[in-house]
């Protein structure tokens, strides 16, 4: 199926890598013009170049989602380039290792700044444009870590739990403005974010870390960025028109047991 986002303009944060990049490419292939936002300008440009090389429309924007000023500038540039905004995927995120006893105050603050404040700031900047467009959809990136405890990821679990709560709150507040808000909670997906975690879990051995992780996955494998991108596409499209405030696990059964 193609053209599911024909005529739409999407902003995707953290789109220079992993799930964000796969989503930017998929949204563009489905007809959306995509504002590719990332902290790393080169990574954002690489994603945008891949999209334009395939005949899609994309604009690379360097911004730190924890900075209101940078977020507003990026949103302004996207609207100047594409004329409007219909969709936002708050995907940018970082993990943070350690139990409460081990994590530092800095770890906690940075984890909440990117995962929670970033989602707040980007949504705040984009909502007036979605309203102007007559409505739209926002997808927030949660995690299974926001649904169940993942050992030794205290700040990350708390931050992704906050993203789920914020999603419900936004869904209720923005429904009268025809803006749907949902969250995806992916299980482990093999991306640059996850590789160090898997290695650490295996005592430095990636394969051992992978084996330990797979025990928790009834489906017997990790997810792919493209599988999460397809969930984001569905939630962003009109096919999900009766869905708002939903916290959707895409986790190979990890939280089902
Ligand atoms: N990979 C997984 O297993 C997994 C599982 C559950 C949830 N998630 C969530 O999915 C999202 C994407 O994860 P990924 O695995 O694709 O990660 P990734 O590290 O491959 O990509 C994340 C991107 O976000 C960018 N980024 C980081 N901080 C930023 C900031 N302050 N402002 C703007 N951009 C910033 C990075 O530069 C990077 O390009 C994150 O929110 C993550 O918590 C990932």
PDB file of C-alpha atoms and ligand atoms in Angstrom:
ATOM      1  CA  UNK A   1       0.000   0.000   0.000  1.00  0.00           C
ATOM      2  CA  UNK A   2       1.311   3.456  -0.796  1.00  0.00           C
ATOM      3  CA  UNK A   3       0.211   7.034  -0.297  1.00  0.00           C
ATOM      4  CA  UNK A   4      -1.099   6.571   3.239  1.00  0.00           C
ATOM      5  CA  UNK A   5       0.393   9.949   4.200  1.00  0.00           C
ATOM      6  CA  UNK A   6      -0.061  11.658   0.840  1.00  0.00           C
ATOM      7  CA  UNK A   7      -0.126  15.440   1.210  1.00  0.00           C
ATOM      8  CA  UNK A   8       0.882  15.368   4.887  1.00  0.00           C
ATOM      9  CA  UNK A   9       3.842  17.095   6.481  1.00  0.00           C
ATOM     10  CA  UNK A  10       5.584  15.219   9.289  1.00  0.00           C
ATOM     11  CA  UNK A  11       8.255  16.157  11.787  1.00  0.00           C
ATOM     12  CA  UNK A  12      10.272  13.259  13.195  1.00  0.00           C
ATOM     13  CA  UNK A  13      12.814  13.813  15.960  1.00  0.00           C
ATOM     14  CA  UNK A  14      15.899  11.658  16.406  1.00  0.00           C
ATOM     15  CA  UNK A  15      15.507  10.832  12.717  1.00  0.00           C
ATOM     16  CA  UNK A  16      19.239  10.607  12.080  1.00  0.00           C
ATOM     17  CA  UNK A  17      19.453   6.993  13.274  1.00  0.00           C
ATOM     18  CA  UNK A  18      17.630   3.794  14.158  1.00  0.00           C
ATOM     19  CA  UNK A  19      13.860   3.864  14.476  1.00  0.00           C
ATOM     20  CA  UNK A  20      13.623   7.571  13.596  1.00  0.00           C
ATOM     21  CA  UNK A  21      15.511   7.143  10.336  1.00  0.00           C
ATOM     22  CA  UNK A  22      13.471   4.082   9.340  1.00  0.00           C
ATOM     23  CA  UNK A  23      10.286   6.044  10.108  1.00  0.00           C
ATOM     24  CA  UNK A  24      11.396   9.097   8.143  1.00  0.00           C
ATOM     25  CA  UNK A  25      12.082   6.898   5.115  1.00  0.00           C
ATOM     26  CA  UNK A  26       8.758   5.044   5.462  1.00  0.00           C
ATOM     27  CA  UNK A  27       6.680   8.209   6.006  1.00  0.00           C
ATOM     28  CA  UNK A  28       8.317   9.781   2.923  1.00  0.00           C
ATOM     29  CA  UNK A  29       7.698   6.632   0.873  1.00  0.00           C
ATOM     30  CA  UNK A  30       4.024   6.902   1.907  1.00  0.00           C
ATOM     31  CA  UNK A  31       3.847  10.447   0.524  1.00  0.00           C
ATOM     32  CA  UNK A  32       4.691  12.714   3.464  1.00  0.00           C
ATOM     33  CA  UNK A  33       7.126  15.605   3.311  1.00  0.00           C
ATOM     34  CA  UNK A  34       9.416  14.970   6.281  1.00  0.00           C
ATOM     35  CA  UNK A  35      11.257  17.392   8.572  1.00  0.00           C
ATOM     36  CA  UNK A  36      14.169  15.252   9.735  1.00  0.00           C
ATOM     37  CA  UNK A  37      15.254  16.556  13.145  1.00  0.00           C
ATOM     38  CA  UNK A  38      18.336  15.345  14.985  1.00  0.00           C
ATOM     39  CA  UNK A  39      20.937  16.601  17.422  1.00  0.00           C
ATOM     40  CA  UNK A  40      23.553  15.550  14.864  1.00  0.00           C
ATOM     41  CA  UNK A  41      23.323  17.682  11.722  1.00  0.00           C
ATOM     42  CA  UNK A  42      25.288  15.184   9.614  1.00  0.00           C
ATOM     43  CA  UNK A  43      23.012  12.297  10.605  1.00  0.00           C
ATOM     44  CA  UNK A  44      19.867  14.332   9.841  1.00  0.00           C
ATOM     45  CA  UNK A  45      21.317  15.310   6.467  1.00  0.00           C
ATOM     46  CA  UNK A  46      22.156  11.690   5.659  1.00  0.00           C
ATOM     47  CA  UNK A  47      18.540  10.628   6.291  1.00  0.00           C
ATOM     48  CA  UNK A  48      17.191  13.566   4.252  1.00  0.00           C
ATOM     49  CA  UNK A  49      19.581  12.732   1.392  1.00  0.00           C
ATOM     50  CA  UNK A  50      18.414   9.105   1.362  1.00  0.00           C
ATOM     51  CA  UNK A  51      14.809  10.291   1.108  1.00  0.00           C
ATOM     52  CA  UNK A  52      15.418  12.802  -1.668  1.00  0.00           C
ATOM     53  CA  UNK A  53      17.527  10.245  -3.559  1.00  0.00           C
ATOM     54  CA  UNK A  54      14.428   7.987  -3.558  1.00  0.00           C
ATOM     55  CA  UNK A  55      12.255  10.790  -4.923  1.00  0.00           C
ATOM     56  CA  UNK A  56      10.775  11.916  -1.586  1.00  0.00           C
ATOM     57  CA  UNK A  57      10.633  15.319   0.099  1.00  0.00           C
ATOM     58  CA  UNK A  58      12.747  15.967   3.213  1.00  0.00           C
ATOM     59  CA  UNK A  59      14.425  18.773   5.092  1.00  0.00           C
ATOM     60  CA  UNK A  60      17.301  18.129   7.514  1.00  0.00           C
ATOM     61  CA  UNK A  61      17.154  20.185  10.690  1.00  0.00           C
ATOM     62  CA  UNK A  62      19.740  20.153  13.481  1.00  0.00           C
ATOM     63  CA  UNK A  63      18.128  20.724  16.869  1.00  0.00           C
ATOM     64  CA  UNK A  64      18.432  19.576  20.459  1.00  0.00           C
ATOM     65  CA  UNK A  65      14.909  18.674  21.603  1.00  0.00           C
ATOM     66  CA  UNK A  66      15.775  19.817  25.144  1.00  0.00           C
ATOM     67  CA  UNK A  67      16.147  23.427  23.944  1.00  0.00           C
ATOM     68  CA  UNK A  68      12.897  25.366  23.490  1.00  0.00           C
ATOM     69  CA  UNK A  69      14.680  27.881  21.296  1.00  0.00           C
ATOM     70  CA  UNK A  70      16.167  25.234  18.977  1.00  0.00           C
ATOM     71  CA  UNK A  71      12.869  23.343  18.781  1.00  0.00           C
ATOM     72  CA  UNK A  72      10.907  26.486  17.883  1.00  0.00           C
ATOM     73  CA  UNK A  73      13.509  27.410  15.244  1.00  0.00           C
ATOM     74  CA  UNK A  74      13.289  23.919  13.709  1.00  0.00           C
ATOM     75  CA  UNK A  75       9.482  23.975  13.645  1.00  0.00           C
ATOM     76  CA  UNK A  76       9.588  27.458  12.059  1.00  0.00           C
ATOM     77  CA  UNK A  77      11.969  26.224   9.352  1.00  0.00           C
ATOM     78  CA  UNK A  78       9.820  23.168   8.646  1.00  0.00           C
ATOM     79  CA  UNK A  79       6.671  25.277   8.256  1.00  0.00           C
ATOM     80  CA  UNK A  80       8.532  27.811   6.097  1.00  0.00           C
ATOM     81  CA  UNK A  81       9.715  24.986   3.821  1.00  0.00           C
ATOM     82  CA  UNK A  82       6.563  22.849   3.611  1.00  0.00           C
ATOM     83  CA  UNK A  83       3.798  25.357   4.418  1.00  0.00           C
ATOM     84  CA  UNK A  84       2.162  23.441   7.295  1.00  0.00           C
ATOM     85  CA  UNK A  85       2.578  20.572   9.753  1.00  0.00           C
ATOM     86  CA  UNK A  86       0.191  17.634  10.258  1.00  0.00           C
ATOM     87  CA  UNK A  87       2.180  14.983  12.104  1.00  0.00           C
ATOM     88  CA  UNK A  88       4.792  14.801  14.852  1.00  0.00           C
ATOM     89  CA  UNK A  89       6.722  11.713  15.923  1.00  0.00           C
ATOM     90  CA  UNK A  90       8.499  12.436  19.215  1.00  0.00           C
ATOM     91  CA  UNK A  91      11.066   9.692  18.745  1.00  0.00           C
ATOM     92  CA  UNK A  92      14.306  11.265  20.020  1.00  0.00           C
ATOM     93  CA  UNK A  93      15.424   9.544  23.176  1.00  0.00           C
ATOM     94  CA  UNK A  94      18.382   8.301  25.129  1.00  0.00           C
ATOM     95  CA  UNK A  95      18.674   5.469  27.610  1.00  0.00           C
ATOM     96  CA  UNK A  96      20.253   5.691  31.034  1.00  0.00           C
ATOM     97  CA  UNK A  97      21.760   2.761  32.854  1.00  0.00           C
ATOM     98  CA  UNK A  98      21.894   2.060  36.567  1.00  0.00           C
ATOM     99  CA  UNK A  99      19.677   1.349  39.529  1.00  0.00           C
ATOM    100  CA  UNK A 100      18.615   4.268  41.738  1.00  0.00           C
ATOM    101  CA  UNK A 101      21.704   3.551  43.853  1.00  0.00           C
ATOM    102  CA  UNK A 102      24.019   3.770  40.848  1.00  0.00           C
ATOM    103  CA  UNK A 103      22.520   6.460  38.606  1.00  0.00           C
ATOM    104  CA  UNK A 104      23.816   9.988  39.080  1.00  0.00           C
ATOM    105  CA  UNK A 105      21.732  13.136  39.330  1.00  0.00           C
ATOM    106  CA  UNK A 106      23.154  14.146  35.930  1.00  0.00           C
ATOM    107  CA  UNK A 107      22.043  10.804  34.396  1.00  0.00           C
ATOM    108  CA  UNK A 108      18.539  11.366  35.763  1.00  0.00           C
ATOM    109  CA  UNK A 109      18.304  14.978  34.573  1.00  0.00           C
ATOM    110  CA  UNK A 110      19.589  14.242  31.061  1.00  0.00           C
ATOM    111  CA  UNK A 111      17.298  11.202  30.682  1.00  0.00           C
ATOM    112  CA  UNK A 112      14.247  13.229  31.675  1.00  0.00           C
ATOM    113  CA  UNK A 113      15.371  16.223  29.607  1.00  0.00           C
ATOM    114  CA  UNK A 114      15.575  14.301  26.323  1.00  0.00           C
ATOM    115  CA  UNK A 115      12.780  11.755  26.751  1.00  0.00           C
ATOM    116  CA  UNK A 116      10.185  13.790  28.645  1.00  0.00           C
ATOM    117  CA  UNK A 117      10.954  17.510  28.318  1.00  0.00           C
ATOM    118  CA  UNK A 118      11.867  16.982  24.649  1.00  0.00           C
ATOM    119  CA  UNK A 119       8.458  15.423  24.016  1.00  0.00           C
ATOM    120  CA  UNK A 120       6.786  18.318  25.840  1.00  0.00           C
ATOM    121  CA  UNK A 121       8.738  21.045  24.003  1.00  0.00           C
ATOM    122  CA  UNK A 122       8.291  19.576  20.522  1.00  0.00           C
ATOM    123  CA  UNK A 123       4.573  18.999  21.098  1.00  0.00           C
ATOM    124  CA  UNK A 124       4.130  22.515  22.484  1.00  0.00           C
ATOM    125  CA  UNK A 125       5.837  24.030  19.428  1.00  0.00           C
ATOM    126  CA  UNK A 126       3.933  21.894  16.906  1.00  0.00           C
ATOM    127  CA  UNK A 127       0.393  21.936  18.332  1.00  0.00           C
ATOM    128  CA  UNK A 128      -0.508  25.456  17.065  1.00  0.00           C
ATOM    129  CA  UNK A 129       0.431  24.349  13.523  1.00  0.00           C
ATOM    130  CA  UNK A 130      -1.584  21.125  13.799  1.00  0.00           C
ATOM    131  CA  UNK A 131      -4.513  23.230  14.980  1.00  0.00           C
ATOM    132  CA  UNK A 132      -4.048  25.567  11.985  1.00  0.00           C
ATOM    133  CA  UNK A 133      -4.076  22.503   9.716  1.00  0.00           C
ATOM    134  CA  UNK A 134      -7.455  21.468  11.162  1.00  0.00           C
ATOM    135  CA  UNK A 135      -6.036  18.641  13.268  1.00  0.00           C
ATOM    136  CA  UNK A 136      -3.300  16.069  13.135  1.00  0.00           C
ATOM    137  CA  UNK A 137      -1.571  13.260  14.950  1.00  0.00           C
ATOM    138  CA  UNK A 138       1.274  12.956  17.422  1.00  0.00           C
ATOM    139  CA  UNK A 139       3.097   9.739  18.227  1.00  0.00           C
ATOM    140  CA  UNK A 140       5.281   9.637  21.334  1.00  0.00           C
ATOM    141  CA  UNK A 141       8.066   7.139  21.757  1.00  0.00           C
ATOM    142  CA  UNK A 142       7.668   5.162  24.945  1.00  0.00           C
ATOM    143  CA  UNK A 143       9.290   1.829  25.738  1.00  0.00           C
ATOM    144  CA  UNK A 144       8.495  -1.472  27.393  1.00  0.00           C
ATOM    145  CA  UNK A 145      10.633   0.089  30.150  1.00  0.00           C
ATOM    146  CA  UNK A 146       7.715   2.446  30.772  1.00  0.00           C
ATOM    147  CA  UNK A 147       5.345  -0.516  31.270  1.00  0.00           C
ATOM    148  CA  UNK A 148       7.411  -3.017  33.261  1.00  0.00           C
ATOM    149  CA  UNK A 149      10.651  -2.773  35.197  1.00  0.00           C
ATOM    150  CA  UNK A 150      13.776  -3.380  33.151  1.00  0.00           C
ATOM    151  CA  UNK A 151      16.520  -4.094  35.701  1.00  0.00           C
ATOM    152  CA  UNK A 152      19.119  -1.369  36.179  1.00  0.00           C
ATOM    153  CA  UNK A 153      17.437   1.263  34.018  1.00  0.00           C
ATOM    154  CA  UNK A 154      15.743   3.255  36.803  1.00  0.00           C
ATOM    155  CA  UNK A 155      15.797   6.732  35.227  1.00  0.00           C
ATOM    156  CA  UNK A 156      14.869   5.358  31.799  1.00  0.00           C
ATOM    157  CA  UNK A 157      11.942   3.334  33.196  1.00  0.00           C
ATOM    158  CA  UNK A 158      10.676   6.416  35.046  1.00  0.00           C
ATOM    159  CA  UNK A 159      11.094   8.694  32.027  1.00  0.00           C
ATOM    160  CA  UNK A 160       9.294   6.336  29.641  1.00  0.00           C
ATOM    161  CA  UNK A 161       6.528   5.886  32.231  1.00  0.00           C
ATOM    162  CA  UNK A 162       6.193   9.661  32.220  1.00  0.00           C
ATOM    163  CA  UNK A 163       5.938   9.634  28.415  1.00  0.00           C
ATOM    164  CA  UNK A 164       2.995   7.221  28.673  1.00  0.00           C
ATOM    165  CA  UNK A 165       1.257   9.477  31.224  1.00  0.00           C
ATOM    166  CA  UNK A 166       1.942  12.576  29.146  1.00  0.00           C
ATOM    167  CA  UNK A 167       0.479  10.798  26.108  1.00  0.00           C
ATOM    168  CA  UNK A 168      -2.829  10.171  27.908  1.00  0.00           C
ATOM    169  CA  UNK A 169      -2.926  13.741  29.157  1.00  0.00           C
ATOM    170  CA  UNK A 170      -2.205  15.190  25.721  1.00  0.00           C
ATOM    171  CA  UNK A 171      -4.788  12.914  24.112  1.00  0.00           C
ATOM    172  CA  UNK A 172      -7.521  14.191  26.431  1.00  0.00           C
ATOM    173  CA  UNK A 173      -6.523  17.852  26.177  1.00  0.00           C
ATOM    174  CA  UNK A 174      -6.045  17.899  22.402  1.00  0.00           C
ATOM    175  CA  UNK A 175      -8.981  15.736  21.284  1.00  0.00           C
ATOM    176  CA  UNK A 176     -11.319  18.753  20.888  1.00  0.00           C
ATOM    177  CA  UNK A 177      -8.772  20.190  18.461  1.00  0.00           C
ATOM    178  CA  UNK A 178      -8.866  17.001  16.382  1.00  0.00           C
ATOM    179  CA  UNK A 179      -5.316  16.085  17.363  1.00  0.00           C
ATOM    180  CA  UNK A 180      -4.827  12.391  18.169  1.00  0.00           C
ATOM    181  CA  UNK A 181      -1.958  11.416  20.484  1.00  0.00           C
ATOM    182  CA  UNK A 182      -0.713   7.855  20.962  1.00  0.00           C
ATOM    183  CA  UNK A 183       2.460   6.204  22.206  1.00  0.00           C
ATOM    184  CA  UNK A 184       4.455   3.218  21.004  1.00  0.00           C
ATOM    185  CA  UNK A 185       6.280   1.060  23.535  1.00  0.00           C
ATOM    186  CA  UNK A 186       8.858  -0.918  21.593  1.00  0.00           C
ATOM    187  CA  UNK A 187      10.627  -3.923  23.002  1.00  0.00           C
ATOM    188  CA  UNK A 188      14.316  -4.273  22.269  1.00  0.00           C
ATOM    189  CA  UNK A 189      15.141  -3.222  18.729  1.00  0.00           C
ATOM    190  CA  UNK A 190      18.637  -3.642  17.409  1.00  0.00           C
ATOM    191  CA  UNK A 191      19.837  -0.053  16.861  1.00  0.00           C
ATOM    192  CA  UNK A 192      22.969   1.948  17.815  1.00  0.00           C
ATOM    193  CA  UNK A 193      21.181   2.885  21.087  1.00  0.00           C
ATOM    194  CA  UNK A 194      20.838  -0.745  22.130  1.00  0.00           C
ATOM    195  CA  UNK A 195      24.196  -2.200  21.145  1.00  0.00           C
ATOM    196  CA  UNK A 196      26.133  -0.985  24.246  1.00  0.00           C
ATOM    197  CA  UNK A 197      23.309  -2.197  26.505  1.00  0.00           C
ATOM    198  CA  UNK A 198      23.341  -5.680  24.941  1.00  0.00           C
ATOM    199  CA  UNK A 199      27.131  -5.822  25.175  1.00  0.00           C
ATOM    200  CA  UNK A 200      27.063  -4.788  28.862  1.00  0.00           C
ATOM    201  CA  UNK A 201      24.380  -7.373  29.623  1.00  0.00           C
ATOM    202  CA  UNK A 202      26.679 -10.039  28.158  1.00  0.00           C
ATOM    203  CA  UNK A 203      29.685  -8.911  30.213  1.00  0.00           C
ATOM    204  CA  UNK A 204      31.224  -7.366  27.084  1.00  0.00           C
ATOM    205  CA  UNK A 205      30.051 -10.146  24.749  1.00  0.00           C
ATOM    206  CA  UNK A 206      27.317  -9.022  22.333  1.00  0.00           C
ATOM    207  CA  UNK A 207      26.124 -12.565  21.530  1.00  0.00           C
ATOM    208  CA  UNK A 208      25.861 -13.449  25.234  1.00  0.00           C
ATOM    209  CA  UNK A 209      23.933 -10.232  25.909  1.00  0.00           C
ATOM    210  CA  UNK A 210      21.614 -11.009  23.021  1.00  0.00           C
ATOM    211  CA  UNK A 211      20.963 -14.534  24.327  1.00  0.00           C
ATOM    212  CA  UNK A 212      20.107 -13.205  27.800  1.00  0.00           C
ATOM    213  CA  UNK A 213      17.726 -10.659  26.290  1.00  0.00           C
ATOM    214  CA  UNK A 214      15.950 -13.121  23.982  1.00  0.00           C
ATOM    215  CA  UNK A 215      14.840 -15.206  26.980  1.00  0.00           C
ATOM    216  CA  UNK A 216      12.308 -12.424  27.612  1.00  0.00           C
ATOM    217  CA  UNK A 217      10.937 -12.441  24.050  1.00  0.00           C
ATOM    218  CA  UNK A 218       8.343 -15.147  23.239  1.00  0.00           C
ATOM    219  CA  UNK A 219       8.709 -14.279  19.554  1.00  0.00           C
ATOM    220  CA  UNK A 220      12.354 -15.391  19.796  1.00  0.00           C
ATOM    221  CA  UNK A 221      14.056 -12.389  18.238  1.00  0.00           C
ATOM    222  CA  UNK A 222      14.543  -8.663  18.612  1.00  0.00           C
ATOM    223  CA  UNK A 223      12.509  -6.134  16.684  1.00  0.00           C
ATOM    224  CA  UNK A 224      13.684  -4.137  13.694  1.00  0.00           C
ATOM    225  CA  UNK A 225      13.491  -0.359  13.240  1.00  0.00           C
ATOM    226  CA  UNK A 226      11.211  -0.952  10.239  1.00  0.00           C
ATOM    227  CA  UNK A 227       8.697  -2.881  12.379  1.00  0.00           C
ATOM    228  CA  UNK A 228       8.393   0.047  14.796  1.00  0.00           C
ATOM    229  CA  UNK A 229       8.235   2.502  11.900  1.00  0.00           C
ATOM    230  CA  UNK A 230       5.193   0.630  10.547  1.00  0.00           C
ATOM    231  CA  UNK A 231       3.394   1.052  13.890  1.00  0.00           C
ATOM    232  CA  UNK A 232       4.222   4.775  13.851  1.00  0.00           C
ATOM    233  CA  UNK A 233       2.905   4.991  10.287  1.00  0.00           C
ATOM    234  CA  UNK A 234      -0.365   3.318  11.240  1.00  0.00           C
ATOM    235  CA  UNK A 235      -0.889   5.553  14.292  1.00  0.00           C
ATOM    236  CA  UNK A 236      -0.088   8.647  12.204  1.00  0.00           C
ATOM    237  CA  UNK A 237      -2.408   7.682   9.361  1.00  0.00           C
ATOM    238  CA  UNK A 238      -6.177   8.028   9.052  1.00  0.00           C
ATOM    239  CA  UNK A 239      -6.415   4.246   9.489  1.00  0.00           C
ATOM    240  CA  UNK A 240      -6.000   4.928  13.239  1.00  0.00           C
ATOM    241  CA  UNK A 241      -8.739   7.599  13.246  1.00  0.00           C
ATOM    242  CA  UNK A 242     -10.493   6.215  16.370  1.00  0.00           C
ATOM    243  CA  UNK A 243      -7.269   5.800  18.341  1.00  0.00           C
ATOM    244  CA  UNK A 244      -6.107   8.394  20.807  1.00  0.00           C
ATOM    245  CA  UNK A 245      -4.517   8.018  24.231  1.00  0.00           C
ATOM    246  CA  UNK A 246      -3.470   4.467  23.372  1.00  0.00           C
ATOM    247  CA  UNK A 247      -0.204   3.069  24.662  1.00  0.00           C
ATOM    248  CA  UNK A 248       0.675   0.473  22.058  1.00  0.00           C
ATOM    249  CA  UNK A 249       3.249  -2.205  22.870  1.00  0.00           C
ATOM    250  CA  UNK A 250       5.245  -3.480  19.901  1.00  0.00           C
ATOM    251  CA  UNK A 251       7.416  -5.916  21.778  1.00  0.00           C
ATOM    252  CA  UNK A 252       7.261  -9.483  20.460  1.00  0.00           C
ATOM    253  CA  UNK A 253       5.192 -10.474  23.498  1.00  0.00           C
ATOM    254  CA  UNK A 254       7.706  -9.219  26.083  1.00  0.00           C
ATOM    255  CA  UNK A 255       5.102  -7.542  28.301  1.00  0.00           C
ATOM    256  CA  UNK A 256       2.467 -10.248  27.720  1.00  0.00           C
ATOM    257  CA  UNK A 257       4.041 -12.656  30.200  1.00  0.00           C
TER     258      UNK A 257
HETATM  259  N1  LIG B   1      16.180   0.526  20.309  1.00  0.00           N
HETATM  260  C1  LIG B   1      15.375   0.021  21.229  1.00  0.00           C
HETATM  261  O1  LIG B   1      15.461  -1.145  21.591  1.00  0.00           O
HETATM  262  C2  LIG B   1      14.298   0.861  21.828  1.00  0.00           C
HETATM  263  C3  LIG B   1      13.339   0.239  22.638  1.00  0.00           C
HETATM  264  C4  LIG B   1      12.330   1.009  23.209  1.00  0.00           C
HETATM  265  C5  LIG B   1      12.287   2.367  22.971  1.00  0.00           C
HETATM  266  N2  LIG B   1      13.245   2.944  22.184  1.00  0.00           N
HETATM  267  C6  LIG B   1      13.145   4.382  21.981  1.00  0.00           C
HETATM  268  O2  LIG B   1      13.094   4.654  20.598  1.00  0.00           O
HETATM  269  C7  LIG B   1      13.686   5.925  20.335  1.00  0.00           C
HETATM  270  C8  LIG B   1      14.738   5.803  19.266  1.00  0.00           C
HETATM  271  O3  LIG B   1      15.679   4.853  19.674  1.00  0.00           O
HETATM  272  P1  LIG B   1      16.770   4.232  18.686  1.00  0.00           P
HETATM  273  O4  LIG B   1      17.079   2.899  19.241  1.00  0.00           O
HETATM  274  O5  LIG B   1      16.348   4.371  17.278  1.00  0.00           O
HETATM  275  O6  LIG B   1      18.007   5.191  19.036  1.00  0.00           O
HETATM  276  P2  LIG B   1      19.260   5.726  18.198  1.00  0.00           P
HETATM  277  O7  LIG B   1      20.296   6.062  19.207  1.00  0.00           O
HETATM  278  O8  LIG B   1      19.598   4.818  17.068  1.00  0.00           O
HETATM  279  O9  LIG B   1      18.675   7.086  17.581  1.00  0.00           O
HETATM  280  C9  LIG B   1      18.298   8.141  18.407  1.00  0.00           C
HETATM  281  C10 LIG B   1      18.549   9.435  17.669  1.00  0.00           C
HETATM  282  O10 LIG B   1      18.107  10.501  18.520  1.00  0.00           O
HETATM  283  C11 LIG B   1      19.050  11.542  18.446  1.00  0.00           C
HETATM  284  N3  LIG B   1      19.005  12.335  19.658  1.00  0.00           N
HETATM  285  C12 LIG B   1      19.460  12.003  20.892  1.00  0.00           C
HETATM  286  N4  LIG B   1      19.304  13.022  21.736  1.00  0.00           N
HETATM  287  C13 LIG B   1      18.718  14.019  21.028  1.00  0.00           C
HETATM  288  C14 LIG B   1      18.321  15.337  21.353  1.00  0.00           C
HETATM  289  N5  LIG B   1      18.515  15.832  22.582  1.00  0.00           N
HETATM  290  N6  LIG B   1      17.748  16.094  20.394  1.00  0.00           N
HETATM  291  C15 LIG B   1      17.586  15.611  19.147  1.00  0.00           C
HETATM  292  N7  LIG B   1      17.958  14.374  18.778  1.00  0.00           N
HETATM  293  C16 LIG B   1      18.526  13.593  19.711  1.00  0.00           C
HETATM  294  C17 LIG B   1      20.402  10.848  18.269  1.00  0.00           C
HETATM  295  O11 LIG B   1      21.373  11.734  17.717  1.00  0.00           O
HETATM  296  C18 LIG B   1      20.036   9.685  17.366  1.00  0.00           C
HETATM  297  O12 LIG B   1      20.215  10.015  15.998  1.00  0.00           O
HETATM  298  C19 LIG B   1      14.191   6.433  21.690  1.00  0.00           C
HETATM  299  O13 LIG B   1      13.219   7.270  22.254  1.00  0.00           O
HETATM  300  C20 LIG B   1      14.334   5.158  22.497  1.00  0.00           C
HETATM  301  O14 LIG B   1      14.269   5.402  23.886  1.00  0.00           O
HETATM  302  C21 LIG B   1      14.248   2.219  21.609  1.00  0.00           C
END
